[in-house]
Amino acid sequence: MKLHAIEHPAAKHHTRRKTPKIAPIIALAALLLTIIPAYYPLLKKYDPKNLSSESSPSYLIIQNPIRQTPPHSIDHHLPRENGLPVPADVERVLPRARSRNVGRKRRSRRRKDVKIRPPPPPPPSHRHRDFMMVPKMSNECDIFSGEWVPNPEAPYYTNLSCWAIQEHQNCMKFGRPDKEFLKWRWKPNGCELPLFDPLQFLELMRGKSIAFVGDSVARNHMQSLICLLSRVEDPIDVSSVPDQQFKRYEYRNYNFTIAIFWSPYLVRTTKTDPDDTTQTRPFNLFLDEFDENWTTQIEDFDYVIISAGHWFFRPTMFYVDRHLVGCQYCPQSNVTHLPMYFSYRRAFRTAFRAINSLKNYKGMTFLRTFAPSHFEGGVWNKGGDCVRTRPFMSNESSLDGYNLELYIIQMKELRIAERVGRKRGLKFRLLDVTQAMLLRPDGHPSTYGHWPQAKVSLYKDCVHWCLPGPIDTWNDFLLQMLKKQASL
Ligand SMILES: *[C@@H]1O[C@H](CO)[C@@H](O)[C@H](O)[C@H]1NC(C)=O
Ligand SMILES: *[C@@H]1O[C@H](CO)[C@@H](O)[C@H](O)[C@H]1NC(C)=O
Ligand SMILES: *[C@@H]1O[C@H](CO)[C@@H](O)[C@H](O)[C@H]1NC(C)=O
Ligand SMILES: *[C@@H]1O[C@H](CO)[C@@H](O)[C@H](O)[C@H]1NC(C)=O
Ligand SMILES: *[C@@H]1O[C@H](CO)[C@@H](O)[C@H](O)[C@H]1NC(C)=O
Ligand SMILES: *[C@@H]1O[C@H](CO)[C@@H](O)[C@H](O)[C@H]1NC(C)=O
């Protein structure tokens, strides 16, 4: 939520004072809905060099077994689950001049000590979409601007009909009581977005291949696609390694392949502490070096879907040209402290440079834009939760704070990549899920990614998306774009 936006890097940093714990009891969830809006803690100076546990971002590890084997798998290895990152949304106050929240609830929660009135809210258009890079013909509908409208028919699969739902996103299994969040579809302003047609998708993808590159949200997206296709066919697991992070599936009847490559930072990454199994110690990011785990593997793919986001909130050391140039949330006082925007921009630039430098790659590259998280009432490890049960309307929320910054960085880097790629005939496309997902605070697992009594964690997941759920719309977008491409 906008409540936790990161300030502009140039602005002063603040964080909230320690917030009271919200008991992680399911029965309280409904109650929280009414408590949270009234709750607004005091503020404290944020010192990036003082990493007390309160200000130090960390992330959530959930070690649950997952049911991740297709019915006819030829891979008999037990899947190994990796950590589930949650952004260390170090809570910051919105820079006053940039506050553009317009929701009624949010207005009532605005800090009492704000003396400068924020500027009037923007018109109910989507300002961030001014950065839309792909020049459009005036008669062309922007499928990424719109509203969620009721769809009583949804969902189109369940946790029984689809094997690919990872435990953490199997919200119905873990007792999520409300079902209304399933019953929406995305309605672009000025046109219709057809619902996903699995037969049409598979016909279009006959003899083709799609690679997902990114983190666990990319996997969430891929699993949504597998579930949507499961009405027609289940794929065979043809992964060459047992590693859960590098999966390859084949749809035999269509000679269609999908694969996922784990690369949460998109660039070469090492651990500062090789023995750190919790993945809570800082990572070294080599911001100008390719992550060969995916860059050496994608040349034969027809489509590559690149995404990254939530891991960049974590403690990281920044290397350029093999030299340490800065860090985020690192304990060293003799290293320049830089914002995540520094690493985010360079990571995308390097990832796109890798794609543009692949001699045999002839595919189309999609940038799947940042999908905002929705912690309210605190940060992820301080009682923050996402308990809403309905989408926002577009006039109730607007992109701002760090969500906007990350989005703009993605737009700019894609524009650069597109210019370079054009010279050698490589195509880049914008798969812009940001606005649609900004409006879905109700789509996250919250506590329903595991049994309430499970001792795995008391944290709420407001980063990933329930399956079925609003993330299924990403494949509506994808199919629409593939269809358009095929008709050109
Ligand atoms: C760091 O923060 C903690 C808690 O906010 C405070 O008690 C401590 O004095 C701070 N240390 C420094 C070196 O500023
Ligand atoms: C599927 O969800 C239902 C609730 O809708 C739950 O009772 C059941 O255990 C779940 N099954 C699986 C296999 O996840
Ligand atoms: C499957 O598709 C690939 C291209 O992705 C092609 O090279 C291969 O010949 C196809 N196989 C069959 C059996 O059609
Ligand atoms: C590549 O994948 C392996 C196996 O998961 C991992 O150990 C390694 O850190 C990855 N490399 C990079 C650059 O992330
Ligand atoms: C920072 O200081 C430590 C020792 O205090 C030293 O080992 C390290 O090289 C220094 N780093 C930089 C970037 O100057
Ligand atoms: C948003 O628009 C709807 C109608 O389109 C209206 O009913 C509602 O009051 C508006 N909400 C806000 C916060 O402006």
Coordinates of C-alpha atoms and ligand atoms in Angstrom, one line a residue:
M1 CA 0.0 0.0 0.0
K2 CA 0.9 3.6 -0.4
L3 CA 1.3 3.8 3.3
H4 CA 4.8 2.2 3.1
A5 CA 6.2 4.1 0.2
I6 CA 9.9 4.7 0.1
E7 CA 10.9 8.3 -0.2
H8 CA 12.7 9.8 -3.0
P9 CA 16.3 8.9 -2.4
A10 CA 17.2 12.5 -2.0
A11 CA 14.7 13.1 0.7
K12 CA 15.2 12.4 4.4
H13 CA 14.5 9.0 5.7
H14 CA 12.1 8.1 8.5
T15 CA 10.7 4.9 9.8
R16 CA 7.9 4.2 12.2
R17 CA 8.4 3.5 15.8
K18 CA 8.0 0.0 16.9
T19 CA 4.4 -1.1 16.1
P20 CA 2.3 -3.2 18.4
K21 CA 2.1 -6.9 17.3
I22 CA -1.1 -8.0 15.8
A23 CA -1.8 -11.5 16.9
P24 CA -1.7 -13.9 14.0
I25 CA -5.0 -15.5 14.8
I26 CA -7.2 -16.1 11.9
A27 CA -10.3 -15.2 13.8
L28 CA -8.9 -11.7 14.3
A29 CA -8.6 -11.1 10.6
A30 CA -12.1 -9.8 10.2
L31 CA -11.6 -7.6 13.2
L32 CA -8.4 -6.2 11.8
L33 CA -10.3 -4.8 8.9
T34 CA -11.9 -2.3 11.2
I35 CA -8.9 -1.7 13.4
I36 CA -6.3 -1.0 10.8
P37 CA -7.6 2.2 9.4
A38 CA -7.7 3.9 12.8
Y39 CA -4.1 2.8 13.6
Y40 CA -1.2 5.1 12.8
P41 CA 2.0 4.9 14.8
L42 CA 4.5 7.6 15.6
L43 CA 7.6 8.1 13.5
K44 CA 11.3 7.7 14.2
K45 CA 14.4 8.9 12.4
Y46 CA 15.7 6.3 10.1
D47 CA 19.4 5.8 10.1
P48 CA 20.5 3.5 7.3
K49 CA 23.8 2.9 9.0
N50 CA 22.2 1.6 12.3
L51 CA 20.9 -1.8 11.5
S52 CA 19.0 -2.6 14.6
S53 CA 16.6 -5.4 14.1
E54 CA 13.9 -2.9 13.8
S55 CA 15.1 -1.2 10.7
S56 CA 17.0 -4.0 9.2
P57 CA 15.2 -5.6 6.3
S58 CA 15.1 -9.3 6.3
Y59 CA 12.7 -11.6 4.7
L60 CA 10.4 -14.5 5.2
I61 CA 11.5 -18.1 4.8
I62 CA 8.8 -20.6 4.7
Q63 CA 9.8 -24.2 4.4
N64 CA 6.8 -26.1 3.4
P65 CA 6.7 -29.2 1.3
I66 CA 5.0 -28.4 -2.0
R67 CA 3.1 -30.6 -4.3
Q68 CA 4.9 -29.8 -7.5
T69 CA 4.9 -32.8 -9.6
P70 CA 2.8 -33.1 -12.7
P71 CA 0.7 -36.3 -12.9
H72 CA 3.0 -37.9 -15.5
S73 CA 6.3 -36.5 -14.3
I74 CA 9.4 -38.2 -15.6
D75 CA 11.4 -36.5 -12.9
H76 CA 11.2 -38.4 -9.7
H77 CA 13.2 -36.1 -7.6
L78 CA 11.5 -34.6 -4.6
P79 CA 11.1 -30.9 -5.2
R80 CA 13.3 -28.7 -3.0
E81 CA 11.6 -25.5 -2.0
N82 CA 13.6 -22.4 -1.8
G83 CA 13.0 -19.5 0.5
L84 CA 10.1 -17.3 -0.1
P85 CA 11.2 -13.7 -0.2
V86 CA 9.1 -10.9 1.1
P87 CA 10.2 -7.4 0.5
A88 CA 11.7 -5.8 3.5
D89 CA 9.4 -2.9 3.1
V90 CA 11.2 -0.8 5.6
E91 CA 8.5 1.5 6.4
R92 CA 8.9 5.0 5.3
V93 CA 6.6 8.0 5.2
L94 CA 5.5 9.3 1.9
P95 CA 7.3 12.3 0.9
R96 CA 4.8 15.0 1.5
A97 CA 5.0 16.6 -1.9
R98 CA 4.5 13.3 -3.6
S99 CA 1.6 12.0 -1.7
R100 CA -1.2 11.4 -4.1
N101 CA -3.4 9.0 -2.1
V102 CA -7.0 9.6 -2.8
G103 CA -8.8 6.7 -1.1
R104 CA -11.2 7.7 1.7
K105 CA -9.7 5.2 4.1
R106 CA -6.2 6.4 3.5
R107 CA -7.1 9.9 3.9
S108 CA -8.4 9.2 7.3
R109 CA -5.1 7.6 8.2
R110 CA -2.9 10.4 7.0
R111 CA -0.4 11.6 9.5
K112 CA -1.7 14.2 11.9
D113 CA 1.6 16.2 11.8
V114 CA 1.6 16.8 8.1
K115 CA 1.5 20.5 7.9
I116 CA 2.0 21.0 4.2
R117 CA -1.1 19.9 2.4
P118 CA -0.4 17.4 -0.3
P119 CA -1.2 18.5 -3.8
P120 CA -4.7 17.7 -5.1
P121 CA -5.1 14.1 -6.3
P122 CA -4.5 13.5 -9.9
P123 CA -7.5 13.1 -12.3
P124 CA -8.7 9.6 -12.2
S125 CA -6.5 8.6 -15.1
H126 CA -3.3 6.7 -14.5
R127 CA -0.5 9.2 -14.5
H128 CA 2.1 6.6 -14.4
R129 CA 0.9 5.3 -17.7
D130 CA 2.2 8.5 -19.3
F131 CA 5.5 6.5 -19.2
M132 CA 4.0 4.0 -21.5
M133 CA 6.8 3.6 -23.9
V134 CA 5.3 1.8 -26.8
P135 CA 3.9 4.5 -29.1
K136 CA 0.3 3.6 -29.8
M137 CA -2.1 4.5 -32.5
S138 CA -4.8 6.7 -31.2
N139 CA -7.5 4.2 -31.9
E140 CA -5.7 1.4 -30.1
C141 CA -7.0 0.4 -26.7
D142 CA -4.6 0.3 -23.8
I143 CA -5.5 -3.1 -22.2
F144 CA -3.5 -2.3 -19.1
S145 CA -5.7 0.7 -18.0
G146 CA -9.1 -0.3 -16.6
E147 CA -11.1 -1.5 -13.7
W148 CA -11.9 -4.8 -12.0
V149 CA -15.5 -5.7 -12.7
P150 CA -17.5 -8.6 -11.3
N151 CA -17.3 -11.9 -13.0
P152 CA -19.5 -14.5 -11.3
E153 CA -18.2 -17.3 -13.6
A154 CA -14.7 -17.2 -12.2
P155 CA -12.5 -19.1 -11.3
Y156 CA -11.7 -21.4 -14.1
Y157 CA -9.7 -23.9 -12.1
T158 CA -9.5 -25.0 -8.5
N159 CA -6.9 -26.5 -6.2
L160 CA -8.4 -29.9 -7.1
S161 CA -8.2 -29.5 -10.9
C162 CA -4.7 -28.1 -10.9
W163 CA -1.6 -29.8 -9.5
A164 CA 0.7 -26.8 -9.9
I165 CA -0.6 -24.7 -7.1
Q166 CA 2.3 -24.2 -4.7
E167 CA 1.3 -24.6 -1.0
H168 CA 2.0 -21.0 -0.2
Q169 CA -0.5 -19.8 -2.8
N170 CA -3.1 -22.5 -2.1
C171 CA -5.4 -20.1 -0.2
M172 CA -8.5 -22.2 -0.4
K173 CA -6.7 -25.2 1.0
F174 CA -5.6 -23.2 4.0
G175 CA -9.1 -22.0 4.8
R176 CA -9.4 -18.6 3.3
P177 CA -13.0 -17.9 4.2
D178 CA -14.0 -15.3 1.6
K179 CA -14.4 -16.3 -2.1
E180 CA -15.3 -12.9 -3.5
F181 CA -11.7 -12.1 -4.5
L182 CA -12.0 -14.9 -7.1
K183 CA -14.9 -13.3 -8.9
W184 CA -13.5 -10.4 -10.8
R185 CA -12.1 -9.8 -14.3
W186 CA -10.1 -7.0 -15.7
K187 CA -12.0 -4.6 -17.9
P188 CA -9.8 -2.3 -19.9
N189 CA -11.1 1.2 -20.5
G190 CA -12.6 1.3 -24.0
C191 CA -12.4 -2.4 -24.9
E192 CA -12.7 -5.9 -23.6
L193 CA -9.9 -8.2 -22.5
P194 CA -11.0 -11.8 -23.5
L195 CA -10.7 -14.3 -20.7
F196 CA -8.0 -16.9 -21.2
D197 CA -8.7 -19.6 -23.8
P198 CA -6.4 -22.5 -23.2
L199 CA -7.0 -24.1 -26.6
Q200 CA -6.4 -20.9 -28.4
F201 CA -3.2 -20.4 -26.4
L202 CA -1.8 -23.8 -27.0
E203 CA -2.6 -23.6 -30.8
L204 CA -0.8 -20.3 -30.9
M205 CA 2.2 -21.8 -29.1
R206 CA 2.4 -25.0 -31.1
G207 CA 6.1 -25.7 -31.6
K208 CA 7.1 -22.7 -29.5
S209 CA 8.7 -22.1 -26.1
I210 CA 8.4 -19.5 -23.3
A211 CA 11.0 -18.8 -20.6
F212 CA 10.2 -17.1 -17.3
V213 CA 13.2 -15.3 -15.7
G214 CA 12.8 -13.9 -12.3
D215 CA 11.9 -14.7 -8.7
S216 CA 9.1 -16.5 -6.9
V217 CA 6.5 -14.1 -8.4
A218 CA 7.6 -15.2 -11.8
R219 CA 7.1 -18.8 -10.7
N220 CA 3.6 -17.7 -9.3
H221 CA 2.9 -16.4 -12.9
M222 CA 4.1 -19.6 -14.5
Q223 CA 2.0 -21.8 -12.2
S224 CA -1.0 -19.7 -13.0
L225 CA -0.4 -20.4 -16.7
I226 CA 0.0 -24.2 -16.0
C227 CA -3.3 -24.1 -14.1
L228 CA -5.2 -22.2 -16.8
L229 CA -3.9 -24.7 -19.4
S230 CA -4.7 -27.7 -17.2
R231 CA -8.2 -27.8 -18.6
V232 CA -6.6 -28.9 -21.9
E233 CA -3.4 -30.6 -21.1
D234 CA -0.9 -31.2 -18.2
P235 CA 2.7 -30.9 -19.1
I236 CA 5.5 -33.4 -18.6
D237 CA 8.3 -32.4 -16.3
V238 CA 11.5 -32.6 -18.4
S239 CA 13.8 -30.6 -16.1
S240 CA 17.4 -31.5 -16.5
V241 CA 18.2 -30.7 -12.9
P242 CA 16.3 -31.6 -9.7
D243 CA 16.5 -27.9 -8.6
Q244 CA 13.1 -26.4 -8.1
Q245 CA 14.4 -23.1 -9.3
F246 CA 15.1 -24.3 -12.9
K247 CA 12.1 -26.2 -14.2
R248 CA 11.2 -27.2 -17.7
Y249 CA 7.8 -28.5 -18.8
E250 CA 6.7 -29.9 -22.1
Y251 CA 3.2 -30.0 -23.6
R252 CA 3.6 -33.1 -25.7
N253 CA 0.5 -32.6 -27.9
Y254 CA 1.5 -29.2 -28.9
N255 CA 5.3 -29.4 -28.8
F256 CA 5.2 -26.4 -26.5
T257 CA 7.8 -25.8 -23.8
I258 CA 7.8 -23.6 -20.8
A259 CA 10.8 -23.1 -18.5
I260 CA 11.7 -21.0 -15.5
F261 CA 15.1 -19.6 -14.6
W262 CA 15.6 -18.5 -11.0
S263 CA 17.3 -15.1 -11.0
P264 CA 15.8 -12.7 -8.4
Y265 CA 18.4 -10.0 -9.2
L266 CA 18.8 -10.8 -12.9
V267 CA 22.6 -10.2 -12.7
R268 CA 25.4 -12.3 -11.3
T269 CA 24.9 -12.7 -7.5
T270 CA 26.9 -14.3 -4.7
K271 CA 26.4 -14.5 -1.0
T272 CA 28.5 -12.4 1.3
D273 CA 28.4 -15.4 3.7
P274 CA 28.6 -18.6 1.8
D275 CA 27.4 -20.6 4.8
D276 CA 24.2 -18.5 5.2
T277 CA 21.4 -21.0 4.5
T278 CA 18.7 -18.6 5.7
Q279 CA 19.5 -16.1 2.9
T280 CA 19.2 -13.3 5.3
R281 CA 22.8 -12.0 5.0
P282 CA 23.6 -9.4 2.3
F283 CA 24.0 -10.5 -1.3
N284 CA 26.8 -9.3 -3.6
L285 CA 25.3 -8.0 -6.8
F286 CA 27.6 -7.7 -9.8
L287 CA 25.5 -5.1 -11.5
D288 CA 27.3 -5.2 -14.8
E289 CA 27.7 -8.9 -15.1
F290 CA 25.3 -11.4 -16.6
D291 CA 23.7 -14.1 -14.6
E292 CA 24.8 -17.0 -16.8
N293 CA 22.2 -19.3 -15.1
W294 CA 19.7 -17.8 -17.5
T295 CA 21.7 -15.9 -20.1
T296 CA 23.3 -19.0 -21.4
Q297 CA 20.0 -20.9 -21.6
I298 CA 17.5 -18.7 -23.3
E299 CA 18.8 -18.5 -26.9
D300 CA 16.5 -21.0 -28.3
F301 CA 13.3 -19.6 -26.7
D302 CA 10.7 -17.9 -28.7
Y303 CA 9.5 -15.7 -25.8
V304 CA 11.3 -14.6 -22.7
I305 CA 9.4 -13.0 -19.8
I306 CA 11.7 -11.0 -17.6
S307 CA 10.7 -9.7 -14.2
A308 CA 12.2 -8.7 -10.9
G309 CA 11.3 -6.6 -7.9
H310 CA 10.9 -7.6 -4.3
W311 CA 14.4 -8.9 -3.7
F312 CA 15.9 -5.5 -4.3
F313 CA 14.5 -4.3 -1.0
R314 CA 17.0 -6.5 0.9
P315 CA 20.5 -5.9 2.2
T316 CA 22.8 -5.9 -0.9
M317 CA 26.3 -4.9 -1.8
F318 CA 26.7 -3.2 -5.2
Y319 CA 29.6 -4.0 -7.5
V320 CA 30.4 -2.3 -10.8
D321 CA 33.4 -3.4 -12.8
R322 CA 34.2 -5.7 -9.9
H323 CA 34.6 -2.8 -7.5
L324 CA 32.4 -2.2 -4.5
V325 CA 30.6 1.1 -5.3
G326 CA 28.0 1.1 -2.6
C327 CA 25.5 -0.9 -0.6
Q328 CA 22.0 -0.9 0.7
Y329 CA 21.3 -1.7 4.4
C330 CA 24.9 -2.9 4.9
P331 CA 26.6 -2.6 8.3
Q332 CA 29.8 -1.0 6.9
S333 CA 30.1 2.7 7.6
N334 CA 32.9 3.2 5.0
V335 CA 30.8 2.1 2.1
T336 CA 28.5 4.5 0.3
H337 CA 24.9 3.8 1.1
L338 CA 22.8 3.9 -2.1
P339 CA 19.1 3.3 -2.6
M340 CA 17.6 0.2 -4.3
Y341 CA 16.9 2.3 -7.4
F342 CA 20.6 2.2 -8.1
S343 CA 20.7 -1.6 -8.3
Y344 CA 17.3 -2.0 -9.9
R345 CA 18.1 0.2 -12.8
R346 CA 21.5 -1.4 -13.4
A347 CA 20.1 -4.9 -13.1
F348 CA 17.6 -4.3 -15.8
R349 CA 20.1 -2.6 -18.0
T350 CA 22.4 -5.5 -17.7
A351 CA 19.7 -8.1 -18.3
F352 CA 18.5 -6.4 -21.4
R353 CA 22.1 -6.0 -22.6
A354 CA 22.6 -9.7 -22.1
I355 CA 19.5 -10.4 -24.3
N356 CA 20.6 -8.0 -27.0
S357 CA 24.1 -9.6 -27.1
L358 CA 22.9 -13.2 -27.6
K359 CA 24.0 -14.1 -31.1
N360 CA 21.3 -16.7 -31.8
Y361 CA 18.4 -15.3 -29.8
K362 CA 15.6 -14.4 -32.1
G363 CA 12.8 -14.3 -29.6
M364 CA 10.5 -11.7 -28.3
T365 CA 11.2 -10.3 -24.8
F366 CA 8.4 -9.3 -22.4
L367 CA 9.1 -7.1 -19.4
R368 CA 6.5 -8.0 -16.8
T369 CA 6.3 -4.9 -14.7
F370 CA 6.5 -4.7 -10.9
A371 CA 3.5 -6.0 -9.0
P372 CA 3.0 -4.0 -5.8
S373 CA 2.7 -5.6 -2.4
H374 CA -0.1 -4.5 -0.1
F375 CA 1.0 -4.5 3.6
E376 CA -1.2 -2.3 5.7
G377 CA -1.0 -1.4 9.3
G378 CA 2.8 -2.1 9.5
V379 CA 5.7 -3.6 7.6
W380 CA 5.8 -7.2 6.8
N381 CA 7.5 -8.2 10.0
K382 CA 5.7 -5.7 12.2
G383 CA 2.1 -6.7 12.0
G384 CA 1.6 -5.7 8.4
D385 CA -1.2 -7.6 6.7
C386 CA -3.5 -7.6 3.7
V387 CA -7.0 -8.4 4.9
R388 CA -9.1 -6.6 2.3
T389 CA -11.6 -8.7 0.5
R390 CA -12.4 -6.4 -2.5
P391 CA -10.4 -4.7 -5.2
F392 CA -10.0 -1.0 -5.3
M393 CA -11.5 1.1 -8.0
S394 CA -9.0 3.1 -10.0
N395 CA -10.1 6.3 -8.3
E396 CA -9.2 4.8 -4.9
S397 CA -5.5 4.2 -5.4
S398 CA -2.7 5.6 -7.5
L399 CA 0.8 4.5 -8.1
D400 CA 3.3 6.5 -6.1
G401 CA 6.3 6.1 -3.8
Y402 CA 8.7 3.3 -4.6
N403 CA 6.1 1.5 -6.7
L404 CA 6.2 4.4 -9.1
E405 CA 10.0 4.8 -9.0
L406 CA 10.5 1.1 -9.8
Y407 CA 7.9 1.3 -12.6
I408 CA 9.5 4.3 -14.2
I409 CA 13.0 2.6 -14.0
Q410 CA 11.5 -0.4 -15.8
M411 CA 9.9 1.8 -18.5
K412 CA 13.1 3.7 -19.2
E413 CA 15.3 0.6 -19.3
L414 CA 12.9 -1.1 -21.6
R415 CA 12.9 1.9 -23.9
I416 CA 16.7 1.8 -24.1
A417 CA 16.7 -2.0 -24.7
E418 CA 14.1 -1.6 -27.4
R419 CA 16.2 0.9 -29.3
V420 CA 19.3 -1.3 -29.2
G421 CA 17.3 -4.4 -30.1
R422 CA 15.6 -2.8 -33.1
K423 CA 18.9 -2.6 -34.9
R424 CA 19.2 -6.4 -34.9
G425 CA 15.5 -7.1 -35.2
L426 CA 14.8 -8.1 -31.6
K427 CA 11.4 -7.3 -30.2
F428 CA 10.6 -6.1 -26.7
R429 CA 7.1 -5.8 -25.3
L430 CA 5.6 -4.3 -22.2
L431 CA 3.5 -6.7 -20.1
D432 CA 2.3 -4.0 -17.8
V433 CA 0.5 -5.6 -14.8
T434 CA 1.3 -2.8 -12.3
Q435 CA -1.9 -0.8 -12.4
A436 CA -4.1 -3.9 -12.4
M437 CA -2.3 -5.4 -9.4
L438 CA -2.1 -2.2 -7.5
L439 CA -5.9 -2.4 -7.3
R440 CA -5.9 -6.0 -5.9
P441 CA -5.0 -5.7 -2.2
D442 CA -7.4 -8.6 -1.7
G443 CA -5.5 -11.1 -3.9
H444 CA -2.6 -12.1 -1.6
P445 CA -2.4 -15.2 0.6
S446 CA -1.9 -13.2 3.8
T447 CA -2.1 -16.0 6.5
Y448 CA -3.6 -18.5 4.1
G449 CA -0.3 -19.7 2.6
H450 CA 0.0 -22.3 5.4
W451 CA -2.1 -23.8 8.2
P452 CA -2.7 -21.3 10.9
Q453 CA -1.1 -23.6 13.5
A454 CA 2.0 -24.2 11.4
K455 CA 5.0 -22.9 13.2
V456 CA 6.7 -21.7 10.0
S457 CA 6.2 -18.1 10.4
L458 CA 3.9 -15.5 11.9
Y459 CA 4.3 -13.2 8.9
K460 CA 1.7 -12.5 6.4
D461 CA 2.3 -12.9 2.7
C462 CA 1.1 -9.7 0.9
V463 CA 3.6 -10.2 -2.0
H464 CA 2.6 -13.4 -3.8
W465 CA -0.9 -14.1 -5.2
C466 CA -3.4 -16.7 -4.4
L467 CA -4.1 -19.3 -7.1
P468 CA -6.7 -19.1 -8.5
G469 CA -6.7 -15.3 -8.2
P470 CA -6.0 -12.0 -9.9
I471 CA -2.6 -13.1 -11.2
D472 CA -4.4 -15.3 -13.7
T473 CA -5.1 -12.0 -15.5
W474 CA -1.4 -11.8 -16.4
N475 CA -2.1 -14.7 -18.8
D476 CA -5.2 -13.0 -20.2
F477 CA -2.8 -10.1 -21.1
L478 CA -0.2 -12.5 -22.4
L479 CA -2.5 -14.3 -24.7
Q480 CA -3.9 -11.0 -26.0
M481 CA -0.4 -9.8 -26.8
L482 CA 0.5 -13.1 -28.5
K483 CA -2.6 -13.0 -30.6
K484 CA -1.9 -9.5 -31.6
Q485 CA 1.6 -10.4 -32.6
A486 CA 0.4 -13.4 -34.6
S487 CA -2.1 -11.3 -36.5
L488 CA 0.5 -8.8 -37.6
Ligands
LIG1 C1 20.7 2.1 16.9 O1 19.3 2.0 17.1 C2 19.0 1.5 18.3 C3 17.5 1.3 18.4 O2 16.8 2.3 17.6 C4 19.5 2.5 19.4 O3 19.2 2.0 20.7 C5 21.0 2.6 19.3 O4 21.5 3.6 20.2 C6 21.4 3.1 17.9 N1 22.8 3.0 17.7 C7 23.5 3.9 17.1 C8 25.0 3.7 17.0 O5 23.0 5.0 16.6
LIG2 C1 -8.8 -27.5 -1.9 O1 -9.6 -26.5 -1.2 C2 -10.6 -27.0 -0.4 C3 -11.4 -25.8 0.1 O2 -12.0 -25.1 -1.0 C4 -9.9 -27.7 0.8 O3 -10.9 -28.3 1.6 C5 -9.1 -28.9 0.2 O4 -8.3 -29.5 1.2 C6 -8.1 -28.3 -0.8 N1 -7.5 -29.5 -1.5 C7 -6.2 -29.5 -1.9 C8 -5.7 -30.7 -2.5 O5 -5.5 -28.5 -1.8
LIG3 C1 9.1 -29.0 -31.9 O1 9.4 -27.6 -32.0 C2 10.7 -27.4 -32.3 C3 10.9 -25.9 -32.3 O2 10.6 -25.4 -31.0 C4 11.1 -28.0 -33.6 O3 12.5 -27.8 -33.8 C5 10.8 -29.5 -33.5 O4 11.1 -30.1 -34.8 C6 9.4 -29.7 -33.1 N1 9.2 -31.2 -33.0 C7 8.1 -31.8 -33.5 C8 8.1 -33.3 -33.2 O5 7.3 -31.2 -34.2
LIG4 C1 23.1 -20.3 -10.4 O1 22.4 -21.3 -9.8 C2 23.0 -22.1 -8.8 C3 22.2 -23.3 -8.5 O2 20.9 -22.9 -8.0 C4 23.3 -21.2 -7.7 O3 24.1 -21.9 -6.7 C5 24.1 -20.0 -8.1 O4 24.3 -19.1 -7.1 C6 23.4 -19.3 -9.3 N1 24.2 -18.2 -9.8 C7 23.9 -16.9 -9.7 C8 24.8 -16.0 -10.4 O5 22.9 -16.5 -9.2
LIG5 C1 36.1 -0.5 5.1 O1 36.9 -0.7 6.3 C2 37.3 -2.0 6.5 C3 38.0 -2.1 7.9 O2 37.5 -1.3 8.8 C4 38.3 -2.4 5.4 O3 38.7 -3.8 5.6 C5 37.5 -2.3 4.1 O4 38.4 -2.5 3.0 C6 37.0 -0.9 4.0 N1 36.2 -0.8 2.8 C7 36.3 0.2 1.9 C8 35.4 0.0 0.7 O5 37.0 1.1 2.0
LIG6 C1 -14.9 6.3 -7.4 O1 -15.8 6.3 -8.5 C2 -17.1 5.7 -8.2 C3 -17.9 5.7 -9.4 O2 -17.2 5.5 -10.5 C4 -17.8 6.4 -7.1 O3 -19.0 5.8 -6.7 C5 -16.9 6.5 -5.8 O4 -17.4 7.3 -4.9 C6 -15.5 7.1 -6.2 N1 -14.6 7.0 -5.1 C7 -13.8 7.9 -4.7 C8 -13.0 7.7 -3.5 O5 -13.7 9.0 -5.3

